[in-house]
PDB file of C-alpha atoms in Angstrom:
ATOM      1  CA  MET M  12       0.000   0.000   0.000  1.00  0.00           C
ATOM      2  CA  ARG M  13       2.903   2.238   0.689  1.00  0.00           C
ATOM      3  CA  ASN M  14       4.062   1.984  -2.949  1.00  0.00           C
ATOM      4  CA  SER M  15       0.632   2.952  -4.254  1.00  0.00           C
ATOM      5  CA  LYS M  16       0.658   6.048  -2.018  1.00  0.00           C
ATOM      6  CA  LYS M  17       4.108   7.029  -3.362  1.00  0.00           C
ATOM      7  CA  LYS M  18       2.894   6.462  -6.915  1.00  0.00           C
ATOM      8  CA  SER M  19      -0.163   8.613  -6.208  1.00  0.00           C
ATOM      9  CA  VAL M  20       1.974  11.457  -4.818  1.00  0.00           C
ATOM     10  CA  LEU M  21       4.391  11.164  -7.739  1.00  0.00           C
ATOM     11  CA  SER M  22       1.555  11.153 -10.291  1.00  0.00           C
ATOM     12  CA  THR M  23      -0.001  14.203  -8.627  1.00  0.00           C
ATOM     13  CA  ARG M  24       3.335  16.020  -8.714  1.00  0.00           C
ATOM     14  CA  ALA M  25       3.882  14.988 -12.322  1.00  0.00           C
ATOM     15  CA  LEU M  26       0.399  16.203 -13.232  1.00  0.00           C
ATOM     16  CA  VAL M  27       0.977  19.553 -11.481  1.00  0.00           C
ATOM     17  CA  CYS M  28       4.327  19.951 -13.259  1.00  0.00           C
ATOM     18  CA  MET M  29       2.783  19.096 -16.627  1.00  0.00           C
ATOM     19  CA  LEU M  30      -0.035  21.590 -16.039  1.00  0.00           C
ATOM     20  CA  ALA M  31       2.470  24.266 -15.035  1.00  0.00           C
ATOM     21  CA  VAL M  32       4.551  23.610 -18.150  1.00  0.00           C
ATOM     22  CA  ALA M  33       1.414  23.674 -20.296  1.00  0.00           C
ATOM     23  CA  ALA M  34       0.356  26.995 -18.740  1.00  0.00           C
ATOM     24  CA  VAL M  35       3.785  28.543 -19.347  1.00  0.00           C
ATOM     25  CA  LEU M  36       3.841  27.309 -22.935  1.00  0.00           C
ATOM     26  CA  THR M  37       0.324  28.647 -23.527  1.00  0.00           C
ATOM     27  CA  LEU M  38       1.333  32.055 -22.172  1.00  0.00           C
ATOM     28  CA  ALA M  39       4.514  32.039 -24.268  1.00  0.00           C
ATOM     29  CA  VAL M  40       2.589  31.214 -27.438  1.00  0.00           C
ATOM     30  CA  ALA M  41      -0.038  33.885 -26.658  1.00  0.00           C
ATOM     31  CA  TYR M  42       2.706  36.460 -25.984  1.00  0.00           C
ATOM     32  CA  GLU M  43       4.494  35.519 -29.211  1.00  0.00           C
ATOM     33  CA  LEU M  44       1.287  35.895 -31.218  1.00  0.00           C
ATOM     34  CA  LEU M  45       0.554  39.293 -29.649  1.00  0.00           C
ATOM     35  CA  TRP M  46       4.158  40.405 -30.165  1.00  0.00           C
ATOM     36  CA  LYS M  47       4.180  39.362 -33.803  1.00  0.00           C
ATOM     37  CA  ASP M  48       0.794  41.002 -34.325  1.00  0.00           C
ATOM     38  CA  SER M  49       2.009  44.308 -32.825  1.00  0.00           C
ATOM     39  CA  GLU M  50       5.229  44.186 -34.867  1.00  0.00           C
ATOM     40  CA  SER M  51       3.338  43.442 -38.051  1.00  0.00           C
ATOM     41  CA  GLN M  52       1.406  46.670 -37.612  1.00  0.00           C
ATOM     42  CA  GLU M  53       3.317  49.754 -38.615  1.00  0.00           C
ATOM     43  CA  PHE M  54       2.002  51.874 -35.704  1.00  0.00           C
ATOM     44  CA  GLU M  55       1.883  50.970 -32.027  1.00  0.00           C
ATOM     45  CA  GLN M  56      -0.616  52.851 -29.895  1.00  0.00           C
ATOM     46  CA  ALA M  57       0.638  54.414 -26.653  1.00  0.00           C
ATOM     47  CA  ARG M  58      -0.612  56.863 -24.043  1.00  0.00           C
ATOM     48  CA  VAL M  59       1.533  59.866 -23.121  1.00  0.00           C
ATOM     49  CA  VAL M  60       2.509  59.875 -19.450  1.00  0.00           C
ATOM     50  CA  ARG M  61       4.899  62.836 -19.405  1.00  0.00           C
ATOM     51  CA  ILE M  62       7.019  65.063 -21.610  1.00  0.00           C
ATOM     52  CA  VAL M  63      10.668  64.900 -20.494  1.00  0.00           C
ATOM     53  CA  ASP M  64      12.079  67.448 -22.936  1.00  0.00           C
ATOM     54  CA  GLY M  65      11.968  68.388 -26.614  1.00  0.00           C
ATOM     55  CA  ASP M  66      12.966  64.961 -27.912  1.00  0.00           C
ATOM     56  CA  THR M  67      12.024  62.536 -25.133  1.00  0.00           C
ATOM     57  CA  LEU M  68       8.642  61.381 -23.814  1.00  0.00           C
ATOM     58  CA  ILE M  69       7.439  58.810 -21.339  1.00  0.00           C
ATOM     59  CA  VAL M  70       4.545  56.754 -22.670  1.00  0.00           C
ATOM     60  CA  SER M  71       2.522  53.831 -21.421  1.00  0.00           C
ATOM     61  CA  ILE M  72       2.311  50.759 -23.663  1.00  0.00           C
ATOM     62  CA  PHE M  73       0.048  48.005 -22.324  1.00  0.00           C
ATOM     63  CA  GLY M  74       0.413  49.555 -18.861  1.00  0.00           C
ATOM     64  CA  VAL M  75       4.226  49.627 -18.951  1.00  0.00           C
ATOM     65  CA  ASN M  76       5.915  53.036 -18.856  1.00  0.00           C
ATOM     66  CA  GLU M  77       8.617  53.445 -21.487  1.00  0.00           C
ATOM     67  CA  ARG M  78      10.997  56.326 -22.167  1.00  0.00           C
ATOM     68  CA  VAL M  79      10.855  57.179 -25.887  1.00  0.00           C
ATOM     69  CA  ARG M  80      13.568  59.060 -27.769  1.00  0.00           C
ATOM     70  CA  LEU M  81      12.348  60.694 -30.971  1.00  0.00           C
ATOM     71  CA  ILE M  82      14.375  59.392 -33.925  1.00  0.00           C
ATOM     72  CA  GLY M  83      16.133  61.609 -36.451  1.00  0.00           C
ATOM     73  CA  ILE M  84      16.120  64.855 -34.500  1.00  0.00           C
ATOM     74  CA  ASP M  85      18.016  66.564 -31.718  1.00  0.00           C
ATOM     75  CA  ALA M  86      16.404  69.191 -29.514  1.00  0.00           C
ATOM     76  CA  PRO M  87      18.478  71.512 -27.343  1.00  0.00           C
ATOM     77  CA  GLU M  88      18.913  70.489 -23.687  1.00  0.00           C
ATOM     78  CA  SER M  89      16.495  71.651 -21.007  1.00  0.00           C
ATOM     79  CA  VAL M  90      16.697  69.048 -18.223  1.00  0.00           C
ATOM     80  CA  HIS M  91      20.331  67.896 -18.379  1.00  0.00           C
ATOM     81  CA  SER M  92      21.898  67.013 -15.014  1.00  0.00           C
ATOM     82  CA  ASP M  93      24.759  69.378 -15.925  1.00  0.00           C
ATOM     83  CA  GLU M  94      22.784  72.618 -15.729  1.00  0.00           C
ATOM     84  CA  THR M  95      25.351  74.467 -17.858  1.00  0.00           C
ATOM     85  CA  LYS M  96      24.143  72.426 -20.866  1.00  0.00           C
ATOM     86  CA  ASN M  97      20.515  73.560 -20.504  1.00  0.00           C
ATOM     87  CA  THR M  98      19.454  76.418 -22.776  1.00  0.00           C
ATOM     88  CA  GLN M  99      16.500  78.714 -23.315  1.00  0.00           C
ATOM     89  CA  GLU M 100      16.057  77.075 -26.734  1.00  0.00           C
ATOM     90  CA  GLY M 101      15.786  73.721 -24.953  1.00  0.00           C
ATOM     91  CA  ILE M 102      13.129  75.087 -22.608  1.00  0.00           C
ATOM     92  CA  ASP M 103      11.278  76.540 -25.625  1.00  0.00           C
ATOM     93  CA  SER M 104      11.460  73.175 -27.415  1.00  0.00           C
ATOM     94  CA  SER M 105      10.146  71.329 -24.367  1.00  0.00           C
ATOM     95  CA  ASN M 106       7.340  73.888 -23.932  1.00  0.00           C
ATOM     96  CA  TYR M 107       6.430  73.524 -27.614  1.00  0.00           C
ATOM     97  CA  VAL M 108       6.039  69.760 -27.182  1.00  0.00           C
ATOM     98  CA  LYS M 109       3.976  70.333 -24.020  1.00  0.00           C
ATOM     99  CA  SER M 110       1.716  72.709 -25.965  1.00  0.00           C
ATOM    100  CA  ILE M 111       0.745  70.029 -28.509  1.00  0.00           C
ATOM    101  CA  VAL M 112       1.103  66.749 -26.575  1.00  0.00           C
ATOM    102  CA  GLN M 113      -0.726  66.285 -23.292  1.00  0.00           C
ATOM    103  CA  PRO M 114      -0.484  63.572 -20.631  1.00  0.00           C
ATOM    104  CA  GLY M 115      -3.194  60.997 -21.313  1.00  0.00           C
ATOM    105  CA  GLN M 116      -3.164  61.674 -25.060  1.00  0.00           C
ATOM    106  CA  THR M 117      -2.968  58.747 -27.456  1.00  0.00           C
ATOM    107  CA  VAL M 118       0.004  58.730 -29.835  1.00  0.00           C
ATOM    108  CA  TYR M 119       1.190  56.225 -32.415  1.00  0.00           C
ATOM    109  CA  LEU M 120       4.758  54.964 -32.371  1.00  0.00           C
ATOM    110  CA  GLN M 121       6.592  53.921 -35.508  1.00  0.00           C
ATOM    111  CA  ARG M 122       9.814  51.969 -35.282  1.00  0.00           C
ATOM    112  CA  ASP M 123      12.768  52.214 -37.641  1.00  0.00           C
ATOM    113  CA  LEU M 124      15.506  49.547 -37.583  1.00  0.00           C
ATOM    114  CA  SER M 125      16.720  49.857 -33.971  1.00  0.00           C
ATOM    115  CA  ASN M 126      14.457  49.191 -31.038  1.00  0.00           C
ATOM    116  CA  ARG M 127      16.430  50.883 -28.235  1.00  0.00           C
ATOM    117  CA  ASP M 128      19.396  53.203 -27.809  1.00  0.00           C
ATOM    118  CA  LYS M 129      22.364  52.796 -25.443  1.00  0.00           C
ATOM    119  CA  HIS M 130      20.284  54.369 -22.641  1.00  0.00           C
ATOM    120  CA  GLU M 131      17.558  51.705 -23.143  1.00  0.00           C
ATOM    121  CA  ARG M 132      15.048  54.267 -24.481  1.00  0.00           C
ATOM    122  CA  LEU M 133      12.690  53.133 -27.218  1.00  0.00           C
ATOM    123  CA  LEU M 134      13.612  54.773 -30.526  1.00  0.00           C
ATOM    124  CA  ARG M 135      10.484  55.880 -32.358  1.00  0.00           C
ATOM    125  CA  TYR M 136       8.815  58.318 -34.681  1.00  0.00           C
ATOM    126  CA  VAL M 137       5.838  59.675 -32.738  1.00  0.00           C
ATOM    127  CA  TRP M 138       2.634  60.359 -34.658  1.00  0.00           C
ATOM    128  CA  LEU M 139      -0.231  62.386 -33.182  1.00  0.00           C
ATOM    129  CA  GLU M 140      -2.577  60.537 -35.518  1.00  0.00           C
ATOM    130  CA  VAL M 141      -2.131  57.678 -37.935  1.00  0.00           C
ATOM    131  CA  PRO M 142      -1.222  59.162 -41.328  1.00  0.00           C
ATOM    132  CA  ASP M 143      -2.944  58.287 -44.576  1.00  0.00           C
ATOM    133  CA  ASP M 144       0.454  58.366 -46.293  1.00  0.00           C
ATOM    134  CA  PRO M 145       3.363  58.168 -43.820  1.00  0.00           C
ATOM    135  CA  TRP M 146       5.842  59.165 -46.555  1.00  0.00           C
ATOM    136  CA  SER M 147       4.057  62.429 -47.403  1.00  0.00           C
ATOM    137  CA  MET M 148       6.124  65.437 -46.343  1.00  0.00           C
ATOM    138  CA  SER M 149       2.894  67.268 -45.590  1.00  0.00           C
ATOM    139  CA  GLU M 150       1.747  64.542 -43.180  1.00  0.00           C
ATOM    140  CA  VAL M 151       5.180  64.289 -41.541  1.00  0.00           C
ATOM    141  CA  ARG M 152       5.037  68.067 -40.978  1.00  0.00           C
ATOM    142  CA  THR M 153       1.548  68.088 -39.497  1.00  0.00           C
ATOM    143  CA  LYS M 154       1.023  64.695 -37.838  1.00  0.00           C
ATOM    144  CA  MET M 155       4.478  63.462 -36.735  1.00  0.00           C
ATOM    145  CA  LEU M 156       5.945  65.082 -33.633  1.00  0.00           C
ATOM    146  CA  ASN M 157       9.521  64.604 -34.903  1.00  0.00           C
ATOM    147  CA  GLY M 158       8.664  66.426 -38.152  1.00  0.00           C
ATOM    148  CA  MET M 159       6.684  69.145 -36.377  1.00  0.00           C
ATOM    149  CA  LEU M 160       9.684  69.925 -34.167  1.00  0.00           C
ATOM    150  CA  VAL M 161      11.934  70.290 -37.224  1.00  0.00           C
ATOM    151  CA  ASP M 162       9.301  72.308 -39.124  1.00  0.00           C
ATOM    152  CA  ASN M 163       8.894  74.750 -36.241  1.00  0.00           C
ATOM    153  CA  ALA M 164      12.671  75.076 -35.622  1.00  0.00           C
ATOM    154  CA  HIS M 165      12.522  73.432 -32.170  1.00  0.00           C
ATOM    155  CA  ALA M 166      14.866  70.606 -33.196  1.00  0.00           C
ATOM    156  CA  GLU M 167      17.569  69.940 -35.737  1.00  0.00           C
ATOM    157  CA  THR M 168      17.694  67.035 -38.137  1.00  0.00           C
ATOM    158  CA  ARG M 169      20.253  64.427 -37.079  1.00  0.00           C
ATOM    159  CA  ARG M 170      21.289  61.297 -38.934  1.00  0.00           C
ATOM    160  CA  TYR M 171      21.648  58.435 -36.443  1.00  0.00           C
ATOM    161  CA  GLU M 172      22.549  55.267 -38.347  1.00  0.00           C
ATOM    162  CA  PRO M 173      20.874  52.890 -38.998  1.00  0.00           C
ATOM    163  CA  ASP M 174      17.577  54.703 -38.196  1.00  0.00           C
ATOM    164  CA  THR M 175      17.308  57.030 -41.177  1.00  0.00           C
ATOM    165  CA  ALA M 176      13.947  56.264 -42.820  1.00  0.00           C
ATOM    166  CA  TYR M 177      12.734  59.883 -42.563  1.00  0.00           C
ATOM    167  CA  HIS M 178      16.100  61.662 -42.680  1.00  0.00           C
ATOM    168  CA  ASP M 179      15.636  63.042 -46.218  1.00  0.00           C
ATOM    169  CA  ILE M 180      12.112  64.235 -45.416  1.00  0.00           C
ATOM    170  CA  PHE M 181      13.321  65.955 -42.221  1.00  0.00           C
ATOM    171  CA  LYS M 182      16.149  67.567 -44.206  1.00  0.00           C
ATOM    172  CA  ALA M 183      13.681  68.824 -46.831  1.00  0.00           C
ATOM    173  CA  ILE M 184      11.390  70.205 -44.114  1.00  0.00           C
ATOM    174  CA  ALA M 185      14.312  72.063 -42.490  1.00  0.00           C
ATOM    175  CA  GLN M 186      15.409  73.516 -45.840  1.00  0.00           C
ATOM    176  CA  ALA M 187      11.863  74.650 -46.668  1.00  0.00           C
ATOM    177  CA  ARG M 188      11.461  76.682 -43.452  1.00  0.00           C
TER     178      ARG M 188
END
């Protein structure tokens, strides 16, 4: 009888382990499907949590706060830890972003080739609304935060390899000002 009790305990443990493995595999497959689905879409929806400065935002994606660095531009400093690097132009750039993007607002993130920079920030183009034609200079100027900053002289165009999908459009916008 003792052996049957051991077998029963072992079979219960084996069943619990198998169920745990099945649950983990199910979650992994579900996560993979969701991840692939979100990557297959060109725009990822996010909610603005806070504006850090002229080229950095904090957004919430599926309830996780992420720091986002706008690709292809460089805004002057306004919140650098070395206060001597902060400028009035940086404060103006940050205030410009705050005037058009509010906490709680929905934005649409578009990835280029890189996912994150060396500071672990997401690298993204940030759209205020999904464009009809994302390669239209007019839409980049009026619907993409990165392009709006360049168009309104609150940021400069910067080429950061390999993320250069909109570099020529940003350059054209800057030249047309």
